Amino acid sequence: MVKPLLAGNWKMHGKANSATELVEQLAAHEDTFSGVDMIVFPPAVHLSAVVDALASSVIDVGGQNMSQHDDGALTGEISGAMLKDIGCDYVLVGHSERRTVFAESNNEIAEKFNTAQAQGLTPVLCVGESLQQRQQGQTVKVVTEQIAAVINQVGIENLCKGVIAYEPVWAIGTGEVATPEQAQSVHAEIRSQLGLQGADTRLLYGGSVNASNAAELFAQPDINGGLVGGASLKAQEFLNIAQLMA
Ligand code: PEP
């Protein structure tokens, strides 16, 4: 069985003190979720402090974004090598906020996935459809295209070495969570597209997960964990989710 994974995307929230306090509270209780892998994705400016605060913890740290380029005159950008250098092991690529607010294309995201792996990071590829696309029956088509762009760039075997998070855009930060059946059906579709090579690939669900709806979602056979935004900013709530997955 694939070990469940719980990831917390803090987005652009928190100050230096609150960032380290949050992970110290998680680490203090890590024996209560030993059956679960946990990653936190703090804002870039807090990464070093969070890595230091988790030095003797099993909790992993990742960046929320990175450049697809190795280095260069790219003001404001952060490379995968920089993330790796300060102690990150993961990076989110293609979060829906990057796709919609920052207009990142499928190809750019595929390049980021490729560069992340080349620089020793495990990318967490986020995919998902908008409300309009779901209403038009395009969910599978959209998600398939987002995944295919990465396969074209890195091949299916490398895709499967990463993590995939299915996050319907209409469920992110809205309080409107996909039903367990809706989420399971997209996960099953992705799993079947990956075939045997994806047998061990972790497929996460994301979109308004909290301690009240997590149990049903994570009981679905093709859902191996979650990518959690808002609820990952509250230590007790995030711990509750981890504990019910353990
Ligand atoms: C996210 O940021 O990936 C996310 C799923 O956010 P929320 O849990 O707040 O919907």
XYZ file of N, CA and C and ligand atoms in Angstrom:
748
model
N 0.841 -1.213 0.000
C 0.000 0.000 0.000
C 0.878 1.267 0.000
N 0.432 2.279 -0.742
C 1.193 3.532 -0.816
C 1.014 4.295 0.498
N 2.112 4.801 1.038
C 2.016 5.563 2.297
C 1.288 6.883 2.040
N 0.271 7.215 2.828
C -0.448 8.480 2.600
C 0.460 9.697 2.800
N 0.109 10.729 2.085
C 0.902 11.962 2.109
C -0.032 13.139 2.373
N 0.318 13.955 3.334
C -0.465 15.159 3.617
C 0.433 16.369 3.411
N 0.021 17.264 2.518
C 0.842 18.422 2.186
C 0.064 19.692 2.511
N 0.772 20.666 3.074
C 0.134 21.929 3.444
C 0.693 23.079 2.621
N -0.177 23.698 1.837
C 0.224 24.854 1.019
C -0.181 26.127 1.745
N 0.812 26.820 2.286
C 0.505 28.019 3.093
C 0.195 29.240 2.232
N 0.414 29.152 0.944
C 0.213 30.289 0.037
C 0.962 31.524 0.576
N 0.409 32.713 0.406
C 1.119 33.923 0.848
C 0.594 34.348 2.225
N 0.816 33.461 3.208
C 0.336 33.733 4.559
C 1.456 33.510 5.574
N 1.426 34.274 6.628
C 2.317 34.039 7.768
C 3.523 34.943 7.808
N 3.955 35.192 9.050
C 5.175 35.969 9.299
C 6.233 35.002 9.819
N 7.455 35.480 9.999
C 8.548 34.599 10.412
C 8.189 33.824 11.682
N 7.658 34.545 12.679
C 7.343 33.875 13.948
C 6.252 32.829 13.804
N 5.184 33.202 13.108
C 4.059 32.257 13.016
C 4.457 31.029 12.191
N 5.354 31.212 11.228
C 5.779 30.078 10.381
C 6.520 29.043 11.230
N 7.477 29.510 12.022
C 8.247 28.537 12.814
C 7.393 27.962 13.952
N 6.516 28.796 14.523
C 5.642 28.262 15.595
C 4.748 27.150 15.060
N 4.217 27.364 13.874
C 3.318 26.372 13.274
C 4.032 25.032 13.099
N 5.240 25.054 12.518
C 5.904 23.757 12.290
C 6.409 23.146 13.595
N 6.727 23.990 14.582
C 7.151 23.419 15.871
C 5.987 22.653 16.509
N 4.776 23.196 16.356
C 3.609 22.482 16.906
C 3.356 21.176 16.162
N 3.544 21.198 14.855
C 3.347 19.956 14.087
C 4.393 18.921 14.503
N 5.651 19.370 14.565
C 6.750 18.441 14.878
C 6.600 17.862 16.289
N 6.079 18.666 17.197
C 5.929 18.190 18.585
C 4.973 17.008 18.670
N 4.100 16.858 17.670
C 3.104 15.772 17.698
C 3.328 14.755 16.583
N 4.535 14.725 16.031
C 4.694 13.880 14.838
C 4.564 12.388 15.132
N 4.735 12.002 16.396
C 4.547 10.575 16.717
C 3.075 10.165 16.587
N 2.157 11.133 16.490
C 0.733 10.786 16.384
C 0.296 10.546 14.940
N 1.202 10.808 13.990
C 0.834 10.526 12.586
C 1.991 9.814 11.865
N 2.567 8.835 12.546
C 3.765 8.194 11.984
C 3.463 7.395 10.708
N 2.192 7.067 10.465
C 1.865 6.337 9.230
C 1.679 7.241 8.030
N 1.949 8.525 8.204
C 1.670 9.503 7.144
C 2.932 10.324 6.874
N 3.226 10.583 5.617
C 4.289 11.543 5.286
C 3.673 12.946 5.258
N 4.425 13.909 5.747
C 3.906 15.290 5.760
C 4.915 16.241 5.106
N 4.390 17.149 4.299
C 5.229 18.203 3.701
C 4.553 19.540 3.959
N 5.348 20.553 4.285
C 4.795 21.914 4.333
C 5.428 22.752 3.227
N 4.600 23.628 2.659
C 5.047 24.520 1.584
C 4.868 25.971 2.052
N 5.840 26.500 2.799
C 5.743 27.888 3.279
C 6.104 28.881 2.161
N 5.795 30.164 2.383
C 6.280 31.180 1.438
C 7.806 31.145 1.381
N 8.362 31.531 0.244
C 9.806 31.384 0.005
C 10.664 32.046 1.085
N 10.229 33.218 1.564
C 11.080 33.916 2.541
C 11.189 33.178 3.872
N 10.261 32.265 4.148
C 10.299 31.532 5.417
C 10.923 30.141 5.281
N 11.325 29.782 4.076
C 11.782 28.396 3.873
C 12.973 28.027 4.762
N 13.981 28.877 4.774
C 15.181 28.534 5.546
C 14.860 28.341 7.020
N 14.069 29.275 7.567
C 13.730 29.192 8.998
C 12.929 27.928 9.280
N 12.023 27.579 8.365
C 11.198 26.377 8.568
C 12.065 25.116 8.456
N 12.974 25.106 7.481
C 13.896 23.962 7.351
C 14.687 23.801 8.654
N 15.189 24.907 9.192
C 15.961 24.843 10.442
C 15.091 24.335 11.599
N 13.870 24.863 11.675
C 12.982 24.463 12.780
C 12.627 22.973 12.695
N 12.704 22.413 11.485
C 12.336 20.998 11.306
C 13.566 20.097 11.173
N 14.724 20.620 11.591
C 15.979 19.882 11.377
C 15.937 18.473 11.962
N 15.281 18.301 13.109
C 15.259 16.947 13.666
C 13.870 16.317 13.566
N 13.111 16.775 12.583
C 11.751 16.254 12.393
C 11.689 15.431 11.100
N 10.651 14.597 10.984
C 10.466 13.832 9.733
C 9.656 14.633 8.713
N 9.161 15.794 9.114
C 8.341 16.598 8.202
C 9.232 17.223 7.121
N 8.803 17.083 5.875
C 9.573 17.636 4.751
C 9.092 19.041 4.394
N 9.951 19.733 3.643
C 9.660 21.119 3.270
C 9.776 21.267 1.756
N 8.907 22.091 1.188
C 8.971 22.333 -0.256
C 8.685 23.783 -0.589
N 9.077 24.173 -1.806
C 8.779 25.506 -2.312
C 7.429 25.507 -3.016
N 6.788 26.680 -3.049
C 5.474 26.780 -3.693
C 5.572 26.968 -5.203
N 6.785 27.311 -5.656
C 6.967 27.612 -7.076
C 8.466 27.663 -7.341
N 8.860 27.538 -8.580
C 10.270 27.718 -8.955
C 10.332 28.096 -10.427
N 11.490 28.581 -10.826
C 11.698 28.910 -12.240
C 11.968 27.635 -13.027
N 11.615 27.668 -14.287
C 11.966 26.533 -15.147
C 13.415 26.638 -15.633
N 14.055 27.795 -15.328
C 15.437 28.013 -15.765
C 16.406 27.706 -14.628
N 17.616 27.328 -14.994
C 18.613 26.958 -13.975
C 19.119 28.184 -13.224
N 19.416 29.266 -13.955
C 19.847 30.519 -13.343
C 19.788 31.608 -14.408
N 20.149 32.828 -14.051
C 20.158 33.879 -15.073
C 19.600 35.186 -14.568
N 19.470 36.126 -15.503
C 18.970 37.463 -15.179
C 17.440 37.411 -15.144
N 16.910 36.894 -14.059
C 15.463 36.689 -13.931
C 15.020 37.231 -12.569
N 14.968 38.538 -12.482
C 14.692 39.212 -11.206
C 13.430 38.668 -10.541
N 13.582 38.332 -9.293
C 12.427 37.871 -8.516
C 12.204 36.371 -8.566
N 12.912 35.676 -9.424
C 12.689 34.238 -9.557
C 13.575 33.437 -8.589
N 13.193 32.203 -8.364
C 13.945 31.297 -7.481
C 14.146 29.995 -8.248
N 15.371 29.485 -8.240
C 15.620 28.249 -9.005
C 15.409 27.014 -8.133
N 15.249 25.895 -8.812
C 15.132 24.620 -8.101
C 16.396 24.322 -7.315
N 17.555 24.663 -7.900
C 18.824 24.410 -7.206
C 18.893 25.202 -5.897
N 18.336 26.411 -5.913
C 18.321 27.222 -4.677
C 17.439 26.563 -3.616
N 16.300 26.052 -4.048
C 15.414 25.378 -3.087
C 16.122 24.166 -2.489
N 16.749 23.388 -3.376
C 17.452 22.180 -2.913
C 18.576 22.561 -1.945
N 19.295 23.613 -2.302
C 20.449 24.052 -1.515
C 20.069 24.423 -0.078
N 18.874 24.993 0.104
C 18.511 25.380 1.484
C 17.760 24.273 2.222
N 17.593 23.121 1.583
C 17.045 21.977 2.317
C 15.642 21.551 1.931
N 15.145 22.063 0.798
C 13.828 21.598 0.336
C 13.988 20.291 -0.444
N 12.969 19.447 -0.366
C 12.965 18.216 -1.165
C 11.840 18.200 -2.194
N 10.887 19.098 -2.045
C 9.701 19.104 -2.920
C 9.474 20.502 -3.489
N 8.674 20.556 -4.539
C 8.217 21.857 -5.044
C 6.850 21.662 -5.709
N 5.947 22.617 -5.488
C 4.661 22.587 -6.193
C 4.877 23.117 -7.599
N 4.308 22.459 -8.577
C 4.325 23.036 -9.928
C 2.910 23.004 -10.489
N 2.540 24.123 -11.096
C 1.239 24.194 -11.756
C 0.065 24.339 -10.810
N 0.283 24.900 -9.612
C -0.878 25.173 -8.761
C -1.865 26.032 -9.554
N -3.146 25.852 -9.314
C -4.133 26.561 -10.154
C -3.988 28.070 -10.032
N -3.480 28.553 -8.883
C -3.270 30.007 -8.774
C -2.131 30.452 -9.680
N -1.143 29.597 -9.885
C -0.063 29.914 -10.839
C -0.619 29.869 -12.265
N -1.492 28.904 -12.517
C -2.043 28.790 -13.876
C -2.967 29.967 -14.195
N -3.829 30.338 -13.236
C -4.820 31.363 -13.556
C -4.304 32.779 -13.295
N -3.754 33.028 -12.097
C -3.346 34.398 -11.762
C -2.061 34.781 -12.505
N -1.160 33.816 -12.673
C 0.133 34.133 -13.294
C 0.261 33.567 -14.715
N -0.845 33.078 -15.245
C -0.931 32.635 -16.645
C 0.145 31.620 -17.040
N 0.495 30.735 -16.135
C 1.476 29.701 -16.507
C 0.802 28.673 -17.419
N 1.493 28.353 -18.487
C 0.921 27.427 -19.469
C 1.297 25.981 -19.125
N 0.602 25.052 -19.750
C 0.931 23.627 -19.568
C 2.394 23.361 -19.894
N 2.899 24.023 -20.949
C 4.287 23.778 -21.353
C 5.288 24.301 -20.340
N 5.025 25.520 -19.852
C 5.919 26.094 -18.821
C 5.946 25.202 -17.581
N 4.766 24.722 -17.216
C 4.661 23.875 -16.023
C 5.420 22.572 -16.238
N 5.324 22.045 -17.456
C 6.065 20.813 -17.779
C 7.570 21.080 -17.687
N 7.995 22.254 -18.138
C 9.431 22.593 -18.039
C 9.855 22.685 -16.572
N 8.987 23.274 -15.757
C 9.318 23.369 -14.323
C 9.440 21.967 -13.713
N 8.536 21.090 -14.100
C 8.564 19.709 -13.588
C 9.911 19.064 -13.958
N 10.291 19.252 -15.213
C 11.540 18.680 -15.727
C 12.747 19.236 -14.959
N 12.783 20.576 -14.822
C 13.916 21.214 -14.135
C 13.959 20.793 -12.669
N 12.804 20.698 -12.042
C 12.757 20.298 -10.625
C 13.419 18.932 -10.451
N 13.047 17.995 -11.303
C 13.632 16.646 -11.163
C 15.131 16.671 -11.444
N 15.524 17.454 -12.450
C 16.957 17.527 -12.780
C 17.744 18.100 -11.601
N 17.095 18.913 -10.788
C 17.795 19.542 -9.671
C 17.568 18.809 -8.346
N 17.035 17.615 -8.439
C 16.944 16.749 -7.266
C 15.732 16.972 -6.389
N 14.732 17.697 -6.907
C 13.494 17.919 -6.143
C 12.405 16.983 -6.647
N 11.463 16.658 -5.779
C 10.280 15.914 -6.227
C 9.170 16.916 -6.508
N 8.743 17.019 -7.767
C 7.666 17.961 -8.068
C 6.295 17.393 -7.690
N 5.446 18.272 -7.202
C 4.045 17.925 -6.954
C 3.250 18.677 -8.022
N 2.807 17.942 -9.026
C 2.109 18.546 -10.163
C 0.631 18.709 -9.824
N 0.149 19.958 -9.886
C -1.268 20.220 -9.601
C -2.041 20.300 -10.913
N -3.165 19.608 -10.948
C -4.029 19.639 -12.131
C -5.468 19.819 -11.672
N -6.321 20.280 -12.571
C -7.729 20.414 -12.188
C -8.476 21.326 -13.138
N -9.776 21.139 -13.162
C -10.643 21.860 -14.094
C -11.361 23.011 -13.400
N -11.742 24.010 -14.192
C -12.550 25.113 -13.654
C -14.014 24.648 -13.554
N -14.822 25.478 -12.895
C -16.245 25.134 -12.771
C -16.893 25.030 -14.148
N -16.566 26.000 -14.998
C -17.157 26.004 -16.338
C -16.762 24.742 -17.119
N -15.511 24.363 -17.000
C -15.062 23.156 -17.697
C -15.785 21.915 -17.169
N -15.984 21.859 -15.853
C -16.735 20.711 -15.299
C -18.161 20.726 -15.827
N -18.792 21.905 -15.816
C -20.183 21.969 -16.264
C -20.315 21.590 -17.739
N -19.234 21.828 -18.493
C -19.271 21.472 -19.919
C -18.792 20.039 -20.167
N -18.594 19.284 -19.092
C -18.196 17.878 -19.241
C -16.763 17.696 -19.709
N -15.911 18.702 -19.409
C -14.538 18.641 -19.941
C -13.488 18.249 -18.895
N -13.950 17.803 -17.739
C -12.994 17.540 -16.649
C -11.868 16.605 -17.085
N -12.230 15.457 -17.617
C -11.203 14.458 -17.953
C -10.286 14.992 -19.062
N -10.881 15.681 -20.035
C -10.077 16.226 -21.142
C -9.036 17.214 -20.606
N -9.477 18.132 -19.732
C -8.576 19.170 -19.204
C -7.442 18.540 -18.398
N -7.809 17.646 -17.508
C -6.805 17.016 -16.643
C -5.846 16.170 -17.487
N -6.387 15.481 -18.474
C -5.538 14.651 -19.357
C -4.542 15.532 -20.107
N -5.003 16.679 -20.587
C -4.083 17.582 -21.323
C -2.994 18.118 -20.405
N -3.379 18.467 -19.182
C -2.381 18.997 -18.237
C -1.313 17.942 -17.936
N -1.748 16.711 -17.796
C -0.794 15.624 -17.503
C 0.015 15.275 -18.756
N -0.646 15.280 -19.899
C 0.043 14.905 -21.150
C 1.190 15.867 -21.447
N 1.017 17.145 -21.122
C 2.085 18.121 -21.383
C 3.347 17.725 -20.625
N 3.172 17.207 -19.425
C 4.339 16.792 -18.625
C 4.918 15.488 -19.179
N 4.044 14.574 -19.569
C 4.541 13.308 -20.144
C 5.355 13.599 -21.416
N 4.875 14.522 -22.237
C 5.604 14.863 -23.475
C 7.006 15.367 -23.169
N 7.132 16.044 -22.065
C 8.412 16.668 -21.715
C 9.361 15.697 -20.995
N 8.822 14.896 -20.069
C 9.715 14.078 -19.215
C 9.509 12.575 -19.366
N 8.429 12.169 -20.056
C 8.123 10.740 -20.170
C 7.292 10.280 -18.981
N 6.566 9.195 -19.217
C 5.614 8.749 -18.184
C 6.336 8.221 -16.944
N 7.503 7.609 -17.163
C 8.209 7.042 -16.006
C 8.626 8.149 -15.028
N 9.136 9.250 -15.563
C 9.540 10.361 -14.692
C 8.326 11.051 -14.072
N 7.253 11.181 -14.851
C 6.037 11.757 -14.264
C 5.655 10.961 -13.016
N 5.729 9.645 -13.155
C 5.282 8.778 -12.054
C 6.209 8.836 -10.843
N 7.400 9.395 -11.007
C 8.297 9.560 -9.848
C 7.915 10.812 -9.043
N 7.070 11.644 -9.620
C 6.592 12.824 -8.897
C 5.302 12.492 -8.150
N 4.651 13.526 -7.689
C 3.357 13.396 -7.006
C 2.367 14.183 -7.862
N 1.129 13.693 -7.948
C 0.107 14.440 -8.693
C -1.004 14.832 -7.718
N -1.390 16.097 -7.769
C -2.495 16.558 -6.922
C -3.648 16.992 -7.823
N -4.774 16.284 -7.707
C -5.972 16.705 -8.436
C -6.708 17.720 -7.575
N -6.781 18.945 -8.089
C -7.418 20.027 -7.340
C -8.417 20.755 -8.242
N -9.693 20.373 -8.161
C -10.673 21.102 -8.973
C -10.649 22.582 -8.578
N -10.508 23.454 -9.567
C -10.313 24.882 -9.280
C -11.490 25.444 -8.480
N -12.690 24.959 -8.766
C -13.897 25.454 -8.103
C -13.952 25.050 -6.626
N -13.058 24.161 -6.214
C -13.068 23.715 -4.808
C -11.929 24.339 -3.999
N -11.057 25.101 -4.657
C -9.883 25.632 -3.946
C -10.226 26.934 -3.245
N -10.128 26.908 -1.925
C -10.356 28.119 -1.134
C -11.792 28.592 -1.153
N -12.718 27.755 -1.625
C -14.115 28.183 -1.745
C -14.997 27.602 -0.656
N -14.490 26.587 0.034
C -15.325 25.893 1.020
C -16.188 24.837 0.348
N -16.171 24.810 -0.992
C -16.987 23.824 -1.707
C -16.103 22.638 -2.089
N -16.260 21.560 -1.362
C -15.373 20.417 -1.559
C -15.997 19.463 -2.581
N -15.155 18.801 -3.382
C -15.680 17.766 -4.286
C -16.237 16.638 -3.436
N -17.279 15.969 -3.912
C -17.754 14.806 -3.160
C -16.687 13.719 -3.282
N -16.653 12.797 -2.327
C -15.681 11.702 -2.423
C -15.816 10.973 -3.760
N -17.048 10.827 -4.267
C -17.257 10.114 -5.533
C -16.690 10.910 -6.704
N -16.913 12.245 -6.695
C -16.365 13.083 -7.786
C -14.840 12.987 -7.793
N -14.235 13.108 -6.600
C -12.780 13.082 -6.520
C -12.262 11.702 -6.929
N -12.875 10.645 -6.386
C -12.418 9.288 -6.691
C -12.484 9.026 -8.195
N -13.552 9.503 -8.845
C -13.686 9.162 -10.265
C -12.568 9.813 -11.095
N -12.158 11.038 -10.768
C -11.050 11.652 -11.517
C -9.727 10.954 -11.156
N -9.569 10.624 -9.899
C -8.340 9.922 -9.488
C -8.211 8.577 -10.191
N -9.337 7.865 -10.289
C -9.306 6.545 -10.949
C -8.923 6.718 -12.414
N -9.442 7.778 -13.031
C -9.124 8.061 -14.439
C -7.618 8.340 -14.592
N -7.091 9.174 -13.697
C -5.652 9.487 -13.769
C -4.851 8.203 -13.550
N -5.224 7.439 -12.552
C -4.491 6.201 -12.247
C -4.512 5.275 -13.469
N -5.663 5.198 -14.123
C -5.719 4.279 -15.263
C -4.870 4.821 -16.422
N -4.812 6.143 -16.564
C -3.948 6.707 -17.620
C -2.465 6.422 -17.342
N -2.096 6.383 -16.065
C -0.687 6.140 -15.737
C -0.335 4.665 -15.893
N -1.356 3.798 -15.849
C -1.132 2.365 -16.030
C -0.221 1.812 -14.953
N 0.446 0.744 -15.268
C 1.264 0.049 -14.268
C 2.387 0.921 -13.740
N 2.890 1.805 -14.606
C 4.041 2.615 -14.180
C 3.690 3.566 -13.046
N 2.398 3.810 -12.873
C 1.985 4.731 -11.810
C 1.485 4.028 -10.562
N 1.749 2.728 -10.468
C 1.178 1.961 -9.360
C 1.546 2.555 -7.994
N 2.768 3.074 -7.877
C 3.198 3.619 -6.584
C 3.110 5.143 -6.530
N 2.628 5.771 -7.581
C 2.580 7.237 -7.625
C 1.481 7.736 -6.703
N 1.827 8.742 -5.919
C 0.826 9.244 -4.990
C -0.056 10.294 -5.666
N -1.349 10.053 -5.592
C -2.337 10.974 -6.154
C -3.067 11.636 -4.993
N -2.894 12.950 -4.883
C -3.516 13.690 -3.782
C -4.782 14.384 -4.257
N -5.712 14.591 -3.343
C -6.863 15.445 -3.636
C -6.652 16.771 -2.911
N -7.010 17.867 -3.559
C -6.965 19.168 -2.899
C -8.180 19.996 -3.257
N -8.656 20.785 -2.296
C -9.805 21.656 -2.532
C -10.700 21.646 -1.305
N -10.471 22.631 -0.414
C -11.313 22.817 0.777
C -11.352 21.592 1.689
N -10.227 20.870 1.762
C -10.150 19.754 2.711
C -10.037 20.319 4.122
N -10.785 19.731 5.048
C -10.631 20.090 6.465
C -10.841 18.829 7.304
N -10.776 18.992 8.621
C -10.841 17.808 9.489
C -12.216 17.146 9.446
N -13.246 17.866 8.976
C -14.583 17.265 8.931
C -14.835 16.453 7.662
N -14.178 16.830 6.556
C -14.480 16.089 5.317
C -13.353 15.147 4.890
N -12.211 15.207 5.614
C -11.025 14.469 5.150
C -11.208 12.950 5.188
N -11.866 12.439 6.231
C -11.922 10.977 6.405
C -12.561 10.308 5.199
N -13.687 10.854 4.757
C -14.408 10.239 3.626
C -13.602 10.328 2.338
N -12.959 11.500 2.138
C -12.165 11.670 0.914
C -10.997 10.690 0.896
N -10.291 10.591 2.013
C -9.070 9.786 2.024
C -9.358 8.298 2.163
N -10.640 7.958 2.339
C -10.996 6.530 2.356
C -11.167 5.994 0.928
N -11.169 6.899 -0.053
C -11.368 6.452 -1.448
C -10.122 5.700 -1.936
N -10.330 4.632 -2.700
C -9.202 3.752 -3.042
C -8.080 4.406 -3.846
N -8.400 5.410 -4.666
C -7.334 6.005 -5.492
C -6.846 7.345 -4.964
N -7.269 7.722 -3.769
C -6.814 8.986 -3.176
C -5.785 8.652 -2.091
N -4.553 9.086 -2.322
C -3.456 8.707 -1.408
C -3.064 9.821 -0.456
N -3.885 10.839 -0.363
C -3.555 11.918 0.557
C -4.103 13.226 0.046
N -3.649 14.324 0.653
C -4.245 15.599 0.321
C -3.252 16.741 0.236
N -3.614 17.719 -0.576
C -2.920 19.009 -0.608
C -3.913 20.004 -0.014
N -3.525 20.590 1.100
C -4.464 21.373 1.908
C -3.972 22.807 2.006
N -4.849 23.757 1.725
C -4.479 25.165 1.831
C -4.867 25.723 3.191
N -6.045 26.342 3.259
C -6.487 27.056 4.461
C -6.309 26.261 5.753
N -6.721 25.008 5.747
C -6.687 24.216 6.986
C -5.262 23.852 7.404
N -4.283 24.069 6.523
C -2.903 23.741 6.914
C -2.264 24.877 7.713
N -2.970 26.001 7.810
C -2.432 27.135 8.562
C -2.779 27.055 10.050
N -3.656 26.106 10.383
C -4.045 25.925 11.795
C -3.461 24.604 12.252
N -2.494 24.677 13.183
C -1.757 23.465 13.566
C -2.692 22.347 14.003
N -3.665 22.681 14.871
C -4.514 21.611 15.412
C -5.358 20.959 14.324
N -5.881 21.777 13.422
C -6.722 21.231 12.338
C -5.881 20.343 11.409
N -4.686 20.817 11.090
C -3.817 20.038 10.197
C -3.415 18.725 10.880
N -3.121 18.807 12.176
C -2.788 17.587 12.927
C -3.974 16.627 12.945
N -5.173 17.170 13.117
C -6.364 16.306 13.132
C -6.486 15.558 11.809
N -6.240 16.268 10.703
C -6.331 15.609 9.387
C -5.281 14.496 9.306
N -4.052 14.830 9.708
C -2.973 13.830 9.630
C -3.295 12.610 10.484
N -3.845 12.857 11.658
C -4.106 11.750 12.582
C -5.209 10.836 12.054
N -6.195 11.422 11.371
C -7.243 10.528 10.879
C -6.816 9.778 9.611
N -5.691 10.202 9.019
C -5.153 9.452 7.863
C -4.207 8.351 8.325
N -3.698 8.472 9.562
C -2.619 7.572 10.016
C -3.128 6.160 10.296
C -4.576 24.656 -2.211
O -4.079 25.737 -1.972
O -3.980 23.854 -2.939
C -5.878 24.322 -1.629
C -6.398 23.158 -1.894
O -6.464 25.281 -0.832
P -7.753 25.076 0.127
O -7.512 23.806 0.919
O -7.787 26.288 0.982
O -8.945 24.925 -0.765
